[in-house]
């Protein structure tokens, strides 16, 4: 997701297509630069952890907060480092002045129990598309195994001097 800053700056893709960033947000992978620039901006948090039970409703979403005070920055963007995981999605970004909020949502928990992870890269660039700075945010989802039975209750009745009650079979799933 690429979010324009409150100024209209044209950006030209390698294909030659030029768009005004303030009017047409676009998806564009960010690449890191080898130049180290001190850029006044802040991204929080630095990591996102989620936990859910297998087949439970997805956990509550979280928000990445981005504050940009660099006058050279023409736009900011976020993308996954590598393949887009099918269990995670960006929500609709919002802004207030130079502060931006990017919701992060878990989209499914019908995964096999285990730990899933990815990295989100957030970056800012100037009007020429030159990346000024990037931040990497690790995301982790732990899906816990859940056990359940086909029977919700068991009832036995026996007398102190009588025979043992009959066995009842139950099925444990999970």
PDB file of C-alpha atoms in Angstrom:
ATOM      1  CA  UNK A   1       0.000   0.000   0.000  1.00  0.00           C
ATOM      2  CA  UNK A   2       1.395   3.388  -0.908  1.00  0.00           C
ATOM      3  CA  UNK A   3      -0.089   6.470   0.704  1.00  0.00           C
ATOM      4  CA  UNK A   4       0.576   9.939  -0.710  1.00  0.00           C
ATOM      5  CA  UNK A   5       1.522  12.812   1.536  1.00  0.00           C
ATOM      6  CA  UNK A   6      -0.694  15.909   1.377  1.00  0.00           C
ATOM      7  CA  UNK A   7       1.147  17.276  -1.679  1.00  0.00           C
ATOM      8  CA  UNK A   8       0.694  16.229  -5.283  1.00  0.00           C
ATOM      9  CA  UNK A   9       3.971  14.904  -6.642  1.00  0.00           C
ATOM     10  CA  UNK A  10       4.200  13.053  -9.964  1.00  0.00           C
ATOM     11  CA  UNK A  11       5.832   9.639  -9.916  1.00  0.00           C
ATOM     12  CA  UNK A  12       6.978   7.818 -13.050  1.00  0.00           C
ATOM     13  CA  UNK A  13       7.080   4.024 -13.087  1.00  0.00           C
ATOM     14  CA  UNK A  14       9.844   2.258 -15.050  1.00  0.00           C
ATOM     15  CA  UNK A  15       7.208   1.512 -17.714  1.00  0.00           C
ATOM     16  CA  UNK A  16       6.833   5.256 -18.319  1.00  0.00           C
ATOM     17  CA  UNK A  17       3.421   5.646 -16.676  1.00  0.00           C
ATOM     18  CA  UNK A  18       3.267   8.863 -14.617  1.00  0.00           C
ATOM     19  CA  UNK A  19       0.687   9.363 -11.877  1.00  0.00           C
ATOM     20  CA  UNK A  20       0.082  12.159  -9.353  1.00  0.00           C
ATOM     21  CA  UNK A  21       0.679  10.493  -5.991  1.00  0.00           C
ATOM     22  CA  UNK A  22      -1.769  12.647  -4.054  1.00  0.00           C
ATOM     23  CA  UNK A  23      -4.588  11.496  -6.339  1.00  0.00           C
ATOM     24  CA  UNK A  24      -3.725   7.897  -7.177  1.00  0.00           C
ATOM     25  CA  UNK A  25      -2.430   5.727  -4.327  1.00  0.00           C
ATOM     26  CA  UNK A  26      -0.740   2.654  -5.762  1.00  0.00           C
ATOM     27  CA  UNK A  27       0.910  -0.593  -4.794  1.00  0.00           C
ATOM     28  CA  UNK A  28       4.641  -0.573  -5.286  1.00  0.00           C
ATOM     29  CA  UNK A  29       7.255  -2.764  -3.630  1.00  0.00           C
ATOM     30  CA  UNK A  30       9.823  -0.821  -1.663  1.00  0.00           C
ATOM     31  CA  UNK A  31      13.519  -1.535  -1.991  1.00  0.00           C
ATOM     32  CA  UNK A  32      16.126  -0.614   0.529  1.00  0.00           C
ATOM     33  CA  UNK A  33      18.952   1.729  -0.291  1.00  0.00           C
ATOM     34  CA  UNK A  34      22.567   1.376   0.698  1.00  0.00           C
ATOM     35  CA  UNK A  35      22.871   5.076   1.502  1.00  0.00           C
ATOM     36  CA  UNK A  36      22.365   5.886   5.176  1.00  0.00           C
ATOM     37  CA  UNK A  37      20.313   9.033   5.578  1.00  0.00           C
ATOM     38  CA  UNK A  38      19.193  10.530   8.850  1.00  0.00           C
ATOM     39  CA  UNK A  39      15.512  10.998   8.108  1.00  0.00           C
ATOM     40  CA  UNK A  40      13.167  12.450  10.724  1.00  0.00           C
ATOM     41  CA  UNK A  41      10.373   9.896  10.918  1.00  0.00           C
ATOM     42  CA  UNK A  42       9.102   7.309  13.331  1.00  0.00           C
ATOM     43  CA  UNK A  43       7.459   3.910  12.902  1.00  0.00           C
ATOM     44  CA  UNK A  44       5.914   2.025  15.825  1.00  0.00           C
ATOM     45  CA  UNK A  45       5.731  -0.721  16.898  1.00  0.00           C
ATOM     46  CA  UNK A  46       8.875  -2.503  15.772  1.00  0.00           C
ATOM     47  CA  UNK A  47       7.197  -5.938  15.968  1.00  0.00           C
ATOM     48  CA  UNK A  48       3.659  -7.346  15.944  1.00  0.00           C
ATOM     49  CA  UNK A  49       2.687 -10.556  17.749  1.00  0.00           C
ATOM     50  CA  UNK A  50      -0.676 -12.276  17.367  1.00  0.00           C
ATOM     51  CA  UNK A  51      -2.055 -15.469  18.914  1.00  0.00           C
ATOM     52  CA  UNK A  52      -5.202 -17.433  18.106  1.00  0.00           C
ATOM     53  CA  UNK A  53      -6.651 -20.841  18.679  1.00  0.00           C
ATOM     54  CA  UNK A  54      -7.091 -23.164  15.735  1.00  0.00           C
ATOM     55  CA  UNK A  55     -10.471 -22.403  14.106  1.00  0.00           C
ATOM     56  CA  UNK A  56     -11.073 -19.426  16.478  1.00  0.00           C
ATOM     57  CA  UNK A  57     -12.088 -16.019  15.216  1.00  0.00           C
ATOM     58  CA  UNK A  58      -9.069 -13.978  14.098  1.00  0.00           C
ATOM     59  CA  UNK A  59      -7.470 -11.897  16.869  1.00  0.00           C
ATOM     60  CA  UNK A  60      -8.015  -8.148  17.032  1.00  0.00           C
ATOM     61  CA  UNK A  61      -6.045  -6.166  14.482  1.00  0.00           C
ATOM     62  CA  UNK A  62      -3.139  -3.900  15.306  1.00  0.00           C
ATOM     63  CA  UNK A  63      -1.990  -0.583  13.871  1.00  0.00           C
ATOM     64  CA  UNK A  64       1.384   0.566  12.588  1.00  0.00           C
ATOM     65  CA  UNK A  65       1.826   4.275  13.368  1.00  0.00           C
ATOM     66  CA  UNK A  66       3.969   6.312  10.977  1.00  0.00           C
ATOM     67  CA  UNK A  67       4.975   9.918  11.694  1.00  0.00           C
ATOM     68  CA  UNK A  68       6.879  11.824   9.001  1.00  0.00           C
ATOM     69  CA  UNK A  69       8.510  15.191   9.617  1.00  0.00           C
ATOM     70  CA  UNK A  70      10.892  15.127   6.657  1.00  0.00           C
ATOM     71  CA  UNK A  71      10.093  17.782   4.056  1.00  0.00           C
ATOM     72  CA  UNK A  72      11.841  15.680   1.363  1.00  0.00           C
ATOM     73  CA  UNK A  73       9.366  12.823   1.758  1.00  0.00           C
ATOM     74  CA  UNK A  74       6.747  12.799  -1.014  1.00  0.00           C
ATOM     75  CA  UNK A  75       5.077   9.501  -0.126  1.00  0.00           C
ATOM     76  CA  UNK A  76       5.227   6.527   2.162  1.00  0.00           C
ATOM     77  CA  UNK A  77       4.516   2.906   1.440  1.00  0.00           C
ATOM     78  CA  UNK A  78       4.297  -0.532   2.989  1.00  0.00           C
ATOM     79  CA  UNK A  79       4.682  -3.981   1.520  1.00  0.00           C
ATOM     80  CA  UNK A  80       5.585  -7.510   2.530  1.00  0.00           C
ATOM     81  CA  UNK A  81       9.193  -8.611   2.300  1.00  0.00           C
ATOM     82  CA  UNK A  82       8.697 -11.502  -0.097  1.00  0.00           C
ATOM     83  CA  UNK A  83       5.441 -13.270  -0.824  1.00  0.00           C
ATOM     84  CA  UNK A  84       2.191 -11.893   0.573  1.00  0.00           C
ATOM     85  CA  UNK A  85       1.063 -14.280   3.333  1.00  0.00           C
ATOM     86  CA  UNK A  86      -2.552 -15.424   2.912  1.00  0.00           C
ATOM     87  CA  UNK A  87      -3.245 -15.001   6.638  1.00  0.00           C
ATOM     88  CA  UNK A  88      -2.358 -11.293   6.899  1.00  0.00           C
ATOM     89  CA  UNK A  89      -3.673  -8.131   5.244  1.00  0.00           C
ATOM     90  CA  UNK A  90      -3.324  -4.366   5.289  1.00  0.00           C
ATOM     91  CA  UNK A  91      -6.432  -2.413   6.252  1.00  0.00           C
ATOM     92  CA  UNK A  92      -7.293   1.020   4.890  1.00  0.00           C
ATOM     93  CA  UNK A  93      -4.692   3.614   5.954  1.00  0.00           C
ATOM     94  CA  UNK A  94      -5.800   6.828   7.634  1.00  0.00           C
ATOM     95  CA  UNK A  95      -3.946  10.057   8.282  1.00  0.00           C
ATOM     96  CA  UNK A  96      -3.977  13.195  10.375  1.00  0.00           C
ATOM     97  CA  UNK A  97      -1.449  15.769   9.202  1.00  0.00           C
ATOM     98  CA  UNK A  98       1.909  14.016   9.016  1.00  0.00           C
ATOM     99  CA  UNK A  99       0.806  11.018  11.105  1.00  0.00           C
ATOM    100  CA  UNK A 100      -0.497   7.886   9.427  1.00  0.00           C
ATOM    101  CA  UNK A 101      -2.106   4.707  10.739  1.00  0.00           C
ATOM    102  CA  UNK A 102      -1.865   1.436   8.818  1.00  0.00           C
ATOM    103  CA  UNK A 103      -4.162  -1.295  10.216  1.00  0.00           C
ATOM    104  CA  UNK A 104      -2.778  -4.843  10.131  1.00  0.00           C
ATOM    105  CA  UNK A 105      -5.335  -7.644  10.224  1.00  0.00           C
ATOM    106  CA  UNK A 106      -5.152 -11.407  10.627  1.00  0.00           C
ATOM    107  CA  UNK A 107      -7.530 -12.773   8.003  1.00  0.00           C
ATOM    108  CA  UNK A 108      -7.777 -16.446   8.948  1.00  0.00           C
ATOM    109  CA  UNK A 109      -6.930 -18.935  11.679  1.00  0.00           C
ATOM    110  CA  UNK A 110      -7.842 -22.147   9.864  1.00  0.00           C
ATOM    111  CA  UNK A 111      -4.140 -22.845   9.549  1.00  0.00           C
ATOM    112  CA  UNK A 112      -2.324 -25.836  10.974  1.00  0.00           C
ATOM    113  CA  UNK A 113      -1.156 -25.199  14.540  1.00  0.00           C
ATOM    114  CA  UNK A 114       2.260 -23.577  14.579  1.00  0.00           C
ATOM    115  CA  UNK A 115       4.093 -20.293  14.263  1.00  0.00           C
ATOM    116  CA  UNK A 116       3.835 -18.189  11.112  1.00  0.00           C
ATOM    117  CA  UNK A 117       5.921 -15.130  10.360  1.00  0.00           C
ATOM    118  CA  UNK A 118       6.621 -12.426   7.829  1.00  0.00           C
ATOM    119  CA  UNK A 119       8.206  -9.005   7.646  1.00  0.00           C
ATOM    120  CA  UNK A 120       6.523  -5.758   6.649  1.00  0.00           C
ATOM    121  CA  UNK A 121       8.719  -3.055   5.161  1.00  0.00           C
ATOM    122  CA  UNK A 122       7.581   0.539   5.642  1.00  0.00           C
ATOM    123  CA  UNK A 123       9.423   3.246   3.757  1.00  0.00           C
ATOM    124  CA  UNK A 124       9.382   6.840   2.653  1.00  0.00           C
ATOM    125  CA  UNK A 125      10.579   8.204  -0.673  1.00  0.00           C
ATOM    126  CA  UNK A 126      11.118  11.542  -2.353  1.00  0.00           C
ATOM    127  CA  UNK A 127       9.205  12.773  -5.383  1.00  0.00           C
ATOM    128  CA  UNK A 128      11.626  11.013  -7.750  1.00  0.00           C
ATOM    129  CA  UNK A 129      10.974   7.634  -6.156  1.00  0.00           C
ATOM    130  CA  UNK A 130      14.288   7.545  -4.306  1.00  0.00           C
ATOM    131  CA  UNK A 131      13.854   5.657  -1.053  1.00  0.00           C
ATOM    132  CA  UNK A 132      14.886   7.883   1.840  1.00  0.00           C
ATOM    133  CA  UNK A 133      14.498   5.350   4.640  1.00  0.00           C
ATOM    134  CA  UNK A 134      12.886   2.020   5.478  1.00  0.00           C
ATOM    135  CA  UNK A 135      11.904   0.185   8.634  1.00  0.00           C
ATOM    136  CA  UNK A 136      11.320  -3.544   8.984  1.00  0.00           C
ATOM    137  CA  UNK A 137       8.531  -4.795  11.239  1.00  0.00           C
ATOM    138  CA  UNK A 138       8.468  -8.469  12.151  1.00  0.00           C
ATOM    139  CA  UNK A 139       5.018 -10.080  12.333  1.00  0.00           C
ATOM    140  CA  UNK A 140       4.364 -13.362  14.131  1.00  0.00           C
ATOM    141  CA  UNK A 141       1.146 -15.392  14.383  1.00  0.00           C
ATOM    142  CA  UNK A 142       0.964 -18.346  16.756  1.00  0.00           C
ATOM    143  CA  UNK A 143      -1.923 -20.721  16.047  1.00  0.00           C
ATOM    144  CA  UNK A 144      -2.532 -22.958  19.048  1.00  0.00           C
ATOM    145  CA  UNK A 145      -3.991 -26.439  18.666  1.00  0.00           C
ATOM    146  CA  UNK A 146      -7.474 -26.906  20.053  1.00  0.00           C
ATOM    147  CA  UNK A 147      -8.974 -30.215  21.119  1.00  0.00           C
ATOM    148  CA  UNK A 148     -12.698 -30.888  21.184  1.00  0.00           C
ATOM    149  CA  UNK A 149     -14.981 -33.888  21.514  1.00  0.00           C
ATOM    150  CA  UNK A 150     -18.079 -35.077  19.724  1.00  0.00           C
ATOM    151  CA  UNK A 151     -19.860 -35.238  23.086  1.00  0.00           C
ATOM    152  CA  UNK A 152     -20.364 -32.177  25.269  1.00  0.00           C
ATOM    153  CA  UNK A 153     -21.135 -34.107  28.489  1.00  0.00           C
ATOM    154  CA  UNK A 154     -20.818 -37.600  29.952  1.00  0.00           C
ATOM    155  CA  UNK A 155     -23.057 -39.046  32.614  1.00  0.00           C
ATOM    156  CA  UNK A 156     -22.549 -42.284  34.561  1.00  0.00           C
ATOM    157  CA  UNK A 157     -24.637 -43.827  37.251  1.00  0.00           C
ATOM    158  CA  UNK A 158     -23.459 -46.601  39.543  1.00  0.00           C
ATOM    159  CA  UNK A 159     -24.314 -47.987  42.934  1.00  0.00           C
ATOM    160  CA  UNK A 160     -21.740 -48.630  45.600  1.00  0.00           C
ATOM    161  CA  UNK A 161     -22.351 -52.370  45.667  1.00  0.00           C
ATOM    162  CA  UNK A 162     -23.454 -52.721  42.049  1.00  0.00           C
ATOM    163  CA  UNK A 163     -21.710 -53.380  38.779  1.00  0.00           C
ATOM    164  CA  UNK A 164     -19.556 -50.784  37.064  1.00  0.00           C
ATOM    165  CA  UNK A 165     -21.377 -48.535  34.586  1.00  0.00           C
ATOM    166  CA  UNK A 166     -21.106 -49.289  30.887  1.00  0.00           C
ATOM    167  CA  UNK A 167     -18.235 -47.701  28.981  1.00  0.00           C
ATOM    168  CA  UNK A 168     -19.029 -44.804  26.687  1.00  0.00           C
ATOM    169  CA  UNK A 169     -16.858 -43.985  23.700  1.00  0.00           C
ATOM    170  CA  UNK A 170     -16.054 -40.389  22.846  1.00  0.00           C
ATOM    171  CA  UNK A 171     -14.116 -38.989  19.908  1.00  0.00           C
ATOM    172  CA  UNK A 172     -11.419 -36.371  20.474  1.00  0.00           C
ATOM    173  CA  UNK A 173     -10.742 -34.084  17.528  1.00  0.00           C
ATOM    174  CA  UNK A 174      -8.108 -31.500  16.886  1.00  0.00           C
TER     175      UNK A 174
END
